XYZ file of C-alpha atoms in Angstrom:
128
model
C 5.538 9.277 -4.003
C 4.958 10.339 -0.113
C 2.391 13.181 -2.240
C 0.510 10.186 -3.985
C 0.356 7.971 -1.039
C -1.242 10.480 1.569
C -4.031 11.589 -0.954
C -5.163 7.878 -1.439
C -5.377 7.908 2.114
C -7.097 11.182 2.314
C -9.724 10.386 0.128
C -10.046 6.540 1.714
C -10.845 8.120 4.866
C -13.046 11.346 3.583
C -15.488 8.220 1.869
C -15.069 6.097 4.812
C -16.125 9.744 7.363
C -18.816 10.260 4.680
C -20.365 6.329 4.881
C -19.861 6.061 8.592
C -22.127 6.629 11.051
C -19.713 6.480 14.043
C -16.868 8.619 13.375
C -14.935 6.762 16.382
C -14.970 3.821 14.263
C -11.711 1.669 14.297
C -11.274 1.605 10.534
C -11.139 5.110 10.287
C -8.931 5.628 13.816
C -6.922 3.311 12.053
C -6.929 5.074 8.306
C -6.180 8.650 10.350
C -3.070 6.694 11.996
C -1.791 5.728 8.925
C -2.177 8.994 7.137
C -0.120 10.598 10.515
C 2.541 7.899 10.058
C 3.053 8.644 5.948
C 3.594 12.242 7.423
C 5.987 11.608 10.240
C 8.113 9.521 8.201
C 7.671 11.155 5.162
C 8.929 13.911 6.705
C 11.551 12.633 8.765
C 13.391 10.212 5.693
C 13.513 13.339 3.330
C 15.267 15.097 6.154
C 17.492 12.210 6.836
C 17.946 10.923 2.850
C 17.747 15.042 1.063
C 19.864 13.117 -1.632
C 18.364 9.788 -2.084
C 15.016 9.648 -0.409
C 13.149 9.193 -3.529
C 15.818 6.087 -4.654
C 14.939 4.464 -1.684
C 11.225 5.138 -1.627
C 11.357 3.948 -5.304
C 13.029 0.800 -4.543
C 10.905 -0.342 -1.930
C 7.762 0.240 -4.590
C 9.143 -1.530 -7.559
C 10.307 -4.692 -4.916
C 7.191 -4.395 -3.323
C 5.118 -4.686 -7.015
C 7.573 -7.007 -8.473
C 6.754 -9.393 -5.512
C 2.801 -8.696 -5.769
C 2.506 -8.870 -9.556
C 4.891 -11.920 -9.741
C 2.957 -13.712 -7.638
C -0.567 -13.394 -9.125
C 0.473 -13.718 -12.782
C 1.611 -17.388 -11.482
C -1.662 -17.804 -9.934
C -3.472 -16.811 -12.757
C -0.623 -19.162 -15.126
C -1.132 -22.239 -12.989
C -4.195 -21.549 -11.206
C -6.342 -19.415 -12.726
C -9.490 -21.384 -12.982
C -9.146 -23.136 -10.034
C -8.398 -19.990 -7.660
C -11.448 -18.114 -9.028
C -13.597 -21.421 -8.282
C -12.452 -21.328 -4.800
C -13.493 -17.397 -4.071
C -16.725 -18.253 -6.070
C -16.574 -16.092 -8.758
C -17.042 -16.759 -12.415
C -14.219 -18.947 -14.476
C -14.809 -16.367 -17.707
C -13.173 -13.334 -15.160
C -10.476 -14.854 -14.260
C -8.289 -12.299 -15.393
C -10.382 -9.436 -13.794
C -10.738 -11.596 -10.500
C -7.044 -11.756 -9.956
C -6.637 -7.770 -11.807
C -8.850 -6.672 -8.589
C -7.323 -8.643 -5.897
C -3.990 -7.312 -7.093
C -5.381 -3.181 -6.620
C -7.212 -3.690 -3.898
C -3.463 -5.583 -2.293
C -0.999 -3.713 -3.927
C -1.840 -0.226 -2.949
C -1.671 -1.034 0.854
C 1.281 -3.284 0.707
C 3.198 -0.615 -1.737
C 2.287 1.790 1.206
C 3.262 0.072 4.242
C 6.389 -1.052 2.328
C 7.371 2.916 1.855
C 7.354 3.305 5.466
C 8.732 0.147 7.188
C 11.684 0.601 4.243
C 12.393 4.539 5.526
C 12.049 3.377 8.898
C 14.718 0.423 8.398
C 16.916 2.325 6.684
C 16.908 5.446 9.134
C 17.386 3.100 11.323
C 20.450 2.041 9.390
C 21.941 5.217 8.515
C 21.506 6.311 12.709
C 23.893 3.270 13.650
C 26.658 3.446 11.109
């Protein structure tokens, strides 16, 4: 999963270096800070969890995507003409409107789920 996660970053940031003109730009300082912290604690929760890292890395994902896909099939149930009204998109896409919004969402929330989960639980496992 950690594998997966850091080359969707990689490549985010090699087409972000290869569009930008500044390469001090904040979204890709930021994008090279999150690739260093899927490392760190990548790193640091397999050597804490050598056992059960990927059951906790895998639980955070599937709460994390039960939450996100939950949540727009109800928009698209109750909503689903309305909502794509409202971001002014075309009422015949309705499904594709809400398809994209859940990508271009779930990735990064699936991502920063994997680390503030390790971090908790590291946290956790330190105390007791």
């Amino acid at each position: 999963m950690w594998v997966s996660t850091l080359l969707y970053l990689s490549y985010d940031l090699y087409n972000s270096l290869k569009l930008a003109e500044d390469i001090f730009n904040i979204s890709i300082i930021f994008k090279f800070i999150l690739i260093l912290l899927t490392i760190l604690i990548g790193y640091f929760s397999y050597k804490k969890f050598k056992e059960n890292a990927v059951e906790i890395i895998m639980a955070s994902v599937v709460g994390t995507l039960t939450n996100t896909l939950g949540v727009l099939f109800m928009i698209y149930i109750f909503y689903g003409e309305r909502f794509v009204k409202l971001i002014g998109g075309d009422t015949q896409l309705v499904g594709k409107a809400i398809l994209t919004l859940g990508i271009a969402n779930g990735i990064p929330e699936v991502i920063v789920a994997m680390i503030i989960v390790s971090g908790v639980v590291i946290g956790l496992k330190k105390k007791a």
